[in-house]
Tab-separated table of C-alpha atoms in Angstrom:
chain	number	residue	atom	x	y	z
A	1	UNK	CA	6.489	-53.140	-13.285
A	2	UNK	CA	5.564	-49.940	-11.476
A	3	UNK	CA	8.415	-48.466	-9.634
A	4	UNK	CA	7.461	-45.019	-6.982
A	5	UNK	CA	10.911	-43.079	-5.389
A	6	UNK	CA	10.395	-39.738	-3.368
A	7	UNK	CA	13.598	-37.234	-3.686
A	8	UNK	CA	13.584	-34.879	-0.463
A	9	UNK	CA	14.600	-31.590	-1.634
A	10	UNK	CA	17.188	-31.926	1.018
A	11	UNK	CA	20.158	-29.579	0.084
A	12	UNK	CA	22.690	-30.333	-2.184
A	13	UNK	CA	23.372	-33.673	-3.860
A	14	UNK	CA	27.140	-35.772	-3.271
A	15	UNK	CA	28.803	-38.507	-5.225
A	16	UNK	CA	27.095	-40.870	-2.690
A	17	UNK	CA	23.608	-40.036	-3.714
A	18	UNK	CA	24.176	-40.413	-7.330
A	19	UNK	CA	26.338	-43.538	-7.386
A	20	UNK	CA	24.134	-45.602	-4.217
A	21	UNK	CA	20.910	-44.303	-5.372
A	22	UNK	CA	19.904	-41.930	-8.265
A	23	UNK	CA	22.318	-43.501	-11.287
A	24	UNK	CA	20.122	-47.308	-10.757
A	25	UNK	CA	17.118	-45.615	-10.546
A	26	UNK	CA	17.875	-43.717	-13.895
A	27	UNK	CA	19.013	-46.421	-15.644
A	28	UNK	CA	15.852	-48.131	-14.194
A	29	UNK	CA	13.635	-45.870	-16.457
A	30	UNK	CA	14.269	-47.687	-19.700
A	31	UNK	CA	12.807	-51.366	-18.509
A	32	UNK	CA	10.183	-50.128	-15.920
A	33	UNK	CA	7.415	-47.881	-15.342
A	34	UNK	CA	8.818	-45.054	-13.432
A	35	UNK	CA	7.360	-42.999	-10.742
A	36	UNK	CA	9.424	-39.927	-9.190
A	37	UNK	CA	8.227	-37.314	-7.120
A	38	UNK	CA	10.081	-34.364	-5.202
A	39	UNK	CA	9.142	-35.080	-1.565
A	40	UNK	CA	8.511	-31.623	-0.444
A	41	UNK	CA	5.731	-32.117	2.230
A	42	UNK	CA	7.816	-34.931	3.668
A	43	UNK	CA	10.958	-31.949	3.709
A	44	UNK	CA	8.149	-29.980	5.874
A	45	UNK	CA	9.269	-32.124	9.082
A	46	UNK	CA	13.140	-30.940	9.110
A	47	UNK	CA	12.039	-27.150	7.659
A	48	UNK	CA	9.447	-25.002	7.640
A	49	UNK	CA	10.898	-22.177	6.065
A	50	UNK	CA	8.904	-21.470	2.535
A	51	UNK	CA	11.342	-19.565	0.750
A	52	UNK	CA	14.350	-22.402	1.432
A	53	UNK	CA	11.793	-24.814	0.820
A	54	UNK	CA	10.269	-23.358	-2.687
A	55	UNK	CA	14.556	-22.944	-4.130
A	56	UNK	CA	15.345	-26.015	-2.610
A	57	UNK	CA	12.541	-28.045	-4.563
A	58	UNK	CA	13.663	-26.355	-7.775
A	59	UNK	CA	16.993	-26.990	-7.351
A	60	UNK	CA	16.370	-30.680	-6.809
A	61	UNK	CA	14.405	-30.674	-9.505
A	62	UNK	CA	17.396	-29.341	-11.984
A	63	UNK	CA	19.389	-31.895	-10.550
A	64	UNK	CA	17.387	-34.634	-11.060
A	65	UNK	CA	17.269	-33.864	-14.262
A	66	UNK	CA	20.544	-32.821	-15.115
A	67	UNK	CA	21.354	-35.595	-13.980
A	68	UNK	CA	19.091	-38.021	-16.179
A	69	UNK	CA	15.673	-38.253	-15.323
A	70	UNK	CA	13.682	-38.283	-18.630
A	71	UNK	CA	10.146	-36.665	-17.703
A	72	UNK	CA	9.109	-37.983	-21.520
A	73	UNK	CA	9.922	-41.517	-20.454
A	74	UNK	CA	8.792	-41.126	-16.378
A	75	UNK	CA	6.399	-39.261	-14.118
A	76	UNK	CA	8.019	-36.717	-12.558
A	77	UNK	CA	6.327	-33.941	-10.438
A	78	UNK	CA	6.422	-32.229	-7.165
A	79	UNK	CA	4.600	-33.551	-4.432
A	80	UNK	CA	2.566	-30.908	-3.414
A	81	UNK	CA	1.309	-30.528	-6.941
A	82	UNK	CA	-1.022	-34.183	-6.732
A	83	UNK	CA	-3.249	-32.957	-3.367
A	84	UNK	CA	-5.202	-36.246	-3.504
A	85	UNK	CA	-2.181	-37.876	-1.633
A	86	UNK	CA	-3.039	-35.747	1.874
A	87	UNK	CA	-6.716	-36.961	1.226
A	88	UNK	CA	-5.668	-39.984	1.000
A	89	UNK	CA	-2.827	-39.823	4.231
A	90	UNK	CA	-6.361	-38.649	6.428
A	91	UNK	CA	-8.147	-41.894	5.015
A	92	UNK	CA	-5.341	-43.962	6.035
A	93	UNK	CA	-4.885	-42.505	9.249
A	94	UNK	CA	-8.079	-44.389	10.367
A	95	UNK	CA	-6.203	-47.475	9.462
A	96	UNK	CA	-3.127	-46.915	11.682
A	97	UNK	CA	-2.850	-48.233	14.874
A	98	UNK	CA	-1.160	-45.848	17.364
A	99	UNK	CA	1.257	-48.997	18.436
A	100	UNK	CA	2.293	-49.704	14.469
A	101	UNK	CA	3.371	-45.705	14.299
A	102	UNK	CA	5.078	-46.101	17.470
A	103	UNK	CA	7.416	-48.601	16.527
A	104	UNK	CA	8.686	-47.097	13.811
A	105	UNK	CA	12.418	-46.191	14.437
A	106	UNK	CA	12.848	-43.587	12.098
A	107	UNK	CA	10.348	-41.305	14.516
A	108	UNK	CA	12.869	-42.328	17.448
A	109	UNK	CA	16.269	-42.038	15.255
A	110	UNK	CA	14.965	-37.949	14.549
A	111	UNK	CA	14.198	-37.086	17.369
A	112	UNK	CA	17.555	-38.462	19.070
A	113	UNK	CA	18.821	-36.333	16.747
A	114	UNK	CA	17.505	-33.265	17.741
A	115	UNK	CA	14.486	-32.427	14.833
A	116	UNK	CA	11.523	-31.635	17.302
A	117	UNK	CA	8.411	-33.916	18.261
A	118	UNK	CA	5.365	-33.317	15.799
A	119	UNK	CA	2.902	-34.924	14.443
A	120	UNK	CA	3.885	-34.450	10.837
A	121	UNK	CA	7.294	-36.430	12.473
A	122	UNK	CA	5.546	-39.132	13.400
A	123	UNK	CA	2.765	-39.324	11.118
A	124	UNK	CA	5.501	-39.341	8.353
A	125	UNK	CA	5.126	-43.496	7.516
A	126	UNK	CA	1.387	-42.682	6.901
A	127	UNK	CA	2.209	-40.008	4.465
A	128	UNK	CA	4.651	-42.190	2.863
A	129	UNK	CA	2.023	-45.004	2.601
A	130	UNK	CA	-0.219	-42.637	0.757
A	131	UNK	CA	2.665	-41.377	-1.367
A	132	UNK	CA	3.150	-45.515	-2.678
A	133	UNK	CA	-0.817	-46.665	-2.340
A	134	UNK	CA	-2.110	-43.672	-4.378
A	135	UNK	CA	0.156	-45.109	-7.764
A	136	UNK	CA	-0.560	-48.909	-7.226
A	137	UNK	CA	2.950	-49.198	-6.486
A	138	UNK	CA	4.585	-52.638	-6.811
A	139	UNK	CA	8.247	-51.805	-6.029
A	140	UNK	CA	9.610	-49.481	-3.684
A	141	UNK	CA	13.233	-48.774	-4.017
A	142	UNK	CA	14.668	-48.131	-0.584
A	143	UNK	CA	17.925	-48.272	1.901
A	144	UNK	CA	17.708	-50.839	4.513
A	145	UNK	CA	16.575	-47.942	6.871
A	146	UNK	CA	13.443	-47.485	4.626
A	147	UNK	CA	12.227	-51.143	4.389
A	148	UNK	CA	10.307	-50.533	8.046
A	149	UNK	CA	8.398	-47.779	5.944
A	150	UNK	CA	7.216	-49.910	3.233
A	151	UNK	CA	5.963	-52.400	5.538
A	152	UNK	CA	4.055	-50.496	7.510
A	153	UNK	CA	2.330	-49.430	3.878
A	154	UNK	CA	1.600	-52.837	3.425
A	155	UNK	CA	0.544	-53.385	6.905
A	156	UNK	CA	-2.272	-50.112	6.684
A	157	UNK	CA	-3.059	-51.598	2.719
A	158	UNK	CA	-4.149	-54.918	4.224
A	159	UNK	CA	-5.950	-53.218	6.816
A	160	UNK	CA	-7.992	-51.310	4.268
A	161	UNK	CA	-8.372	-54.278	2.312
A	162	UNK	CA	-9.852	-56.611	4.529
A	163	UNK	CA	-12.407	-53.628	5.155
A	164	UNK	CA	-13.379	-52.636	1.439
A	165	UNK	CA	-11.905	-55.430	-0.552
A	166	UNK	CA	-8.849	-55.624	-2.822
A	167	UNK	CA	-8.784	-52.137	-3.054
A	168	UNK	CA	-4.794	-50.947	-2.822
A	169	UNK	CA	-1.727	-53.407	-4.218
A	170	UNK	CA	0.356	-54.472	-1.653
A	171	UNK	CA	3.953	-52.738	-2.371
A	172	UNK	CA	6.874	-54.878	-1.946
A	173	UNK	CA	10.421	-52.933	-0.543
A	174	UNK	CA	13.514	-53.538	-3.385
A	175	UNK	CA	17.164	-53.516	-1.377
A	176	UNK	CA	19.742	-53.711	-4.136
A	177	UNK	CA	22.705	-55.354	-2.788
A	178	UNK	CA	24.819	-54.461	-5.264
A	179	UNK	CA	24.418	-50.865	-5.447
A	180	UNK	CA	27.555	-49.216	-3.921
A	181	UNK	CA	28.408	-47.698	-0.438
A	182	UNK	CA	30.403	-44.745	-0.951
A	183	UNK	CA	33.385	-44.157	1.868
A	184	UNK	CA	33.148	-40.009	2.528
A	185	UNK	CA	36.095	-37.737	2.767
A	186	UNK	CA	36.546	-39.780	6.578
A	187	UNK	CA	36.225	-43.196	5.262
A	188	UNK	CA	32.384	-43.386	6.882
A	189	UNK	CA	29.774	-43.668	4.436
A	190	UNK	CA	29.089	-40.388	2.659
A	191	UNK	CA	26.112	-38.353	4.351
A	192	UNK	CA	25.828	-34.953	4.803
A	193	UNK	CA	24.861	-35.674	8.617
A	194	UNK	CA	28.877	-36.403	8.522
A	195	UNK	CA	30.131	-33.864	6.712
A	196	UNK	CA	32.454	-35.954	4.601
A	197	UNK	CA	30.788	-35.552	1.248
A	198	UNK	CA	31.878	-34.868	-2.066
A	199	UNK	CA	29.075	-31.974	-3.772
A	200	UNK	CA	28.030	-33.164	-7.245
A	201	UNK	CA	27.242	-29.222	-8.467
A	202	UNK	CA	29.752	-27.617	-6.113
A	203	UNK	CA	31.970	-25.026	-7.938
A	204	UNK	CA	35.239	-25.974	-8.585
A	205	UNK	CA	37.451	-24.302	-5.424
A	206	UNK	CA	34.684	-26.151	-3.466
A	207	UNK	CA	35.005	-29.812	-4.825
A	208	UNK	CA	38.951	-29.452	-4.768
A	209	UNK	CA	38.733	-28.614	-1.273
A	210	UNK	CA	36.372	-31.007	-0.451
A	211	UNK	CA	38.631	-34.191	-2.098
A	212	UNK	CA	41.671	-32.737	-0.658
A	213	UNK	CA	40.493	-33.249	2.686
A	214	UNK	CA	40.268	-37.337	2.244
A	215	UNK	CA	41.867	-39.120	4.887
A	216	UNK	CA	44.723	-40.863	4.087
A	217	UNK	CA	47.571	-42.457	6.122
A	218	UNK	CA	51.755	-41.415	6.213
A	219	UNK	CA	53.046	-43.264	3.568
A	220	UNK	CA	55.498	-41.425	1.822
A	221	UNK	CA	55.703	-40.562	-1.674
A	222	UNK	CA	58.510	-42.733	-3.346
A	223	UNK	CA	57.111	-46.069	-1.437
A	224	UNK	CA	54.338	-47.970	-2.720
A	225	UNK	CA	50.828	-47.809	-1.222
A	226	UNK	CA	47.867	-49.677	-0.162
A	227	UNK	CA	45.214	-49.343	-2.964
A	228	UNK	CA	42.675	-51.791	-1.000
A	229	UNK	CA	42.770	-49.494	2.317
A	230	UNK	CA	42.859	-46.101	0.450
A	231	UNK	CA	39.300	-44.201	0.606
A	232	UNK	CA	40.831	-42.101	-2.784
A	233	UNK	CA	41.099	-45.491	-4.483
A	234	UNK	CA	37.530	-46.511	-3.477
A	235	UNK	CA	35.892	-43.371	-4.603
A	236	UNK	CA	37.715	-43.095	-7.615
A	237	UNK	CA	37.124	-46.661	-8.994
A	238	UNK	CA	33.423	-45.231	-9.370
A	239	UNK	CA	34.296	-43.419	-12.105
A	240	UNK	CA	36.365	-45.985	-14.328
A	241	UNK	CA	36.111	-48.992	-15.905
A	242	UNK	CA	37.927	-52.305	-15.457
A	243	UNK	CA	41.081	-51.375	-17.194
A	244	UNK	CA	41.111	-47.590	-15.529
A	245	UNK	CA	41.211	-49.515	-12.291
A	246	UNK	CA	43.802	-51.750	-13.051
A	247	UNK	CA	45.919	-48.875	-14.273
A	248	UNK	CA	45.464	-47.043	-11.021
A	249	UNK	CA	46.233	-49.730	-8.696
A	250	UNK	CA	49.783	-49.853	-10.633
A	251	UNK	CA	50.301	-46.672	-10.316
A	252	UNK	CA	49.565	-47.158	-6.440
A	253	UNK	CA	51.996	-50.093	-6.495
A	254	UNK	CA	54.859	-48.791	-7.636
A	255	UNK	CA	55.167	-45.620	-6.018
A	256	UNK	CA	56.736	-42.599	-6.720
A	257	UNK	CA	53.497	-40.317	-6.556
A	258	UNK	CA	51.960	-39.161	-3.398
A	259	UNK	CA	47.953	-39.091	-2.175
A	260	UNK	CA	48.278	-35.850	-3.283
A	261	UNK	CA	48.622	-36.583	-6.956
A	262	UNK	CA	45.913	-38.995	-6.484
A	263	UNK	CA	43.207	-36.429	-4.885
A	264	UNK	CA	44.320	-34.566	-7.863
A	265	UNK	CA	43.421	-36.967	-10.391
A	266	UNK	CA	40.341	-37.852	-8.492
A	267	UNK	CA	39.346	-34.508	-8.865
A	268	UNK	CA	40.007	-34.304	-12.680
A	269	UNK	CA	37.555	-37.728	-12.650
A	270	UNK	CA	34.656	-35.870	-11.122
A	271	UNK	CA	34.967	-32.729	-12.882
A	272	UNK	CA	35.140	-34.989	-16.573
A	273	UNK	CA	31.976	-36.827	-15.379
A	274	UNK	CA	29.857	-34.465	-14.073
A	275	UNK	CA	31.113	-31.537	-16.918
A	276	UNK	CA	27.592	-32.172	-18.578
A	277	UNK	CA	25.474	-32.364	-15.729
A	278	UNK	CA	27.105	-29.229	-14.070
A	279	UNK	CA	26.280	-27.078	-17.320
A	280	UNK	CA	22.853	-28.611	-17.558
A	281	UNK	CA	21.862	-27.867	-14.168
A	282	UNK	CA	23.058	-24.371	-14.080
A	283	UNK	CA	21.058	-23.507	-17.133
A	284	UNK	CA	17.810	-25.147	-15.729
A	285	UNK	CA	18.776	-22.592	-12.771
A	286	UNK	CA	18.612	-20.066	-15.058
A	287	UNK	CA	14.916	-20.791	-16.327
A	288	UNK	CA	12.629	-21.805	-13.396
A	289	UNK	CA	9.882	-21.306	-15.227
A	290	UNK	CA	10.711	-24.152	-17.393
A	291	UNK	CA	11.384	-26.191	-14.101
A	292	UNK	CA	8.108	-25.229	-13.257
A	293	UNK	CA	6.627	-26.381	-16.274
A	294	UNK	CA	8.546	-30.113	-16.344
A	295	UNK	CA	7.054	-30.850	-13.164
A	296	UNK	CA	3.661	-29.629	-14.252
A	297	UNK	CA	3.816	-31.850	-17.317
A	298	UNK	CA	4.493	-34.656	-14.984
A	299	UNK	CA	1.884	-33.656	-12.076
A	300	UNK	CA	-0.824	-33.315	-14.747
A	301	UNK	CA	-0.228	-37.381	-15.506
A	302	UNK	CA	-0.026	-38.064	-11.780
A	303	UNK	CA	-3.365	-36.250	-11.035
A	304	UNK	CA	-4.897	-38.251	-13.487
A	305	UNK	CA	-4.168	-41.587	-11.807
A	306	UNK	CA	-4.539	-40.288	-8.342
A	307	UNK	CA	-8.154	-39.215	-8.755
A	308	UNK	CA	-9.241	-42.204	-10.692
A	309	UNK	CA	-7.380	-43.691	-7.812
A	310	UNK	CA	-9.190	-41.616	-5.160
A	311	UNK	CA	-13.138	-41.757	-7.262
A	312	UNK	CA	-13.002	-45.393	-6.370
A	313	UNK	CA	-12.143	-45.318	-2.568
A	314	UNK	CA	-15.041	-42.574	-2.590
A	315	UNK	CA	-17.653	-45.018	-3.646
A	316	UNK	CA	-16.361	-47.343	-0.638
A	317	UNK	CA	-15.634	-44.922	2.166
A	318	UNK	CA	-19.330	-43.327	1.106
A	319	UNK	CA	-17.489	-39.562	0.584
């Protein structure tokens, strides 16, 4: 089964994107074939600044890393490395209706939000399509926001097909119910649009600050407290097992400790689990030459595909 993911290069990584999204798709990499680019063209449309955009591609690419992804056992590269794909978003283009673009809500959602109108903004599901057609894609992992995205891949795929013949797979959107929602510092899910996020590679003073500012409600210390409505309890449970929750929702229950010990233990949790990661991502910091040369190694494989790929919608589109 092949599997395609784009990682925008988006800033720094929270507890939310690790436990909702990047810890199935590394544990994915052992049972499927696994495709994993840095998205740094599609970062283009919220930045245009090279120099934040150049750090903030390395930088993702030390986390993703540090963080698990095995570039011996995936492809990993940087999406600007594999140019085939912008060849391939002008051949599609000719396949997009105007109407099919305009209904996507993502465009609408951005804008709302203040990124300026562009092309590259709207044009973005095209890109997107190319980024999944150009791999013979099967399974797209995406949030329910994405799944519009996938199907308008499918929806330009058919449209080629029906013109050239069975040239592209048709990709099929994968929504995994069971992957978890982190609550932020507020109790809303964790996004950096809300500010409530807890950094996976923050330093220390940062993290502490950041967990100490978790909502929680008046209860004082020597009464017991509501594990089920506290956002501490629900981030923390992340990070144990069966019996480590268990053991925490007694201590909860029988009081005598404040939220305040909790956010402290919380904080001892992410600092344990991340220890490794932290240390490994600092030192790929320290050697971007060797991040240069990971995503290389995994651009090289990609190229390969994408103009084998590419040689055969030549010989149809007469280029």
């Amino acid at each position: 089964m092949r599997v395609l993911t784009g990682l925008q290069p988006s800033g720094d990584l929270h507890i939310g994107n690790f436990f909702g999204a990047i810890k199935p798709m590394i544990e994915a990499q052992d049972d499927s074939e696994m495709f994993m680019f840095i998205a740094n063209y599609h970062a283009m449309t919220s930045s245009q600044k090279g120099e934040i955009l150049k750090q903030n591609a390395l930088k993702a690419a030390a986390a993703f890393l540090s963080l698990g992804i095995k570039p011996e056992k995936s492809i990993f590269w940087l999406q600007s490395d594999v140019k085939e794909v912008l060849e391939l978003y002008w051949i599609l283009s000719q396949f997009s209706p105007m109407g099919l673009l305009e209904r996507a809500h993502s465009y609408k959602d951005k804008v709302a939000k203040g990124l300026p109108s562009s092309h590259g903004l709207f044009s973005y599901p095209v890109l997107m399509a190319a980024d999944i057609l150009l791999f013979d894609t099967q399974i797209v992992p995406v949030g329910k926001d994405q799944i519009q995205h996938v199907e308008i891949a499918r929806d330009i795929a058919i449209k080629v097909n029906n013109e050239w013949g069975e040239i592209f797979t048709l990709p099929e959107a994968r929504v995994n119910e069971n992957v978890a929602v982190v609550p932020g510092t507020n109790g809303a899910k964790m996004s950096k649009s809300y500010q409530n996020t807890i950094d996976i590679f923050a330093n220390e003073k940062l993290r502490k600050k950041q967990i100490s500012s978790i909502v929680t409600d008046s209860t004082p210390l020597e009464e017991p407290k509501k594990w089920q409505e506290c956002n501490i309890f629900q981030i923390s449970k992340l990070f144990l097992d069966e019996e480590g929750q268990e053991e925490l929702k007694k201590r909860y229950e029988r009081g005598g400790e404040g939220y305040g010990h909790f956010k402290m233990y919380l904080n001892e949790l992410v600092n344990a689990y991340f220890k490794e990661a932290t240390e490994s991502y600092e030192n790929y910091l320290k050697e971007p030459k060797k991040l240069e040369e990971i995503l290389e190694f995994g651009a090289s494989k990609a190229r390969k595909i994408a103009r084998a790929k590419m040689q055969k919608i030549y010989e149809k589109i007469g280029l």
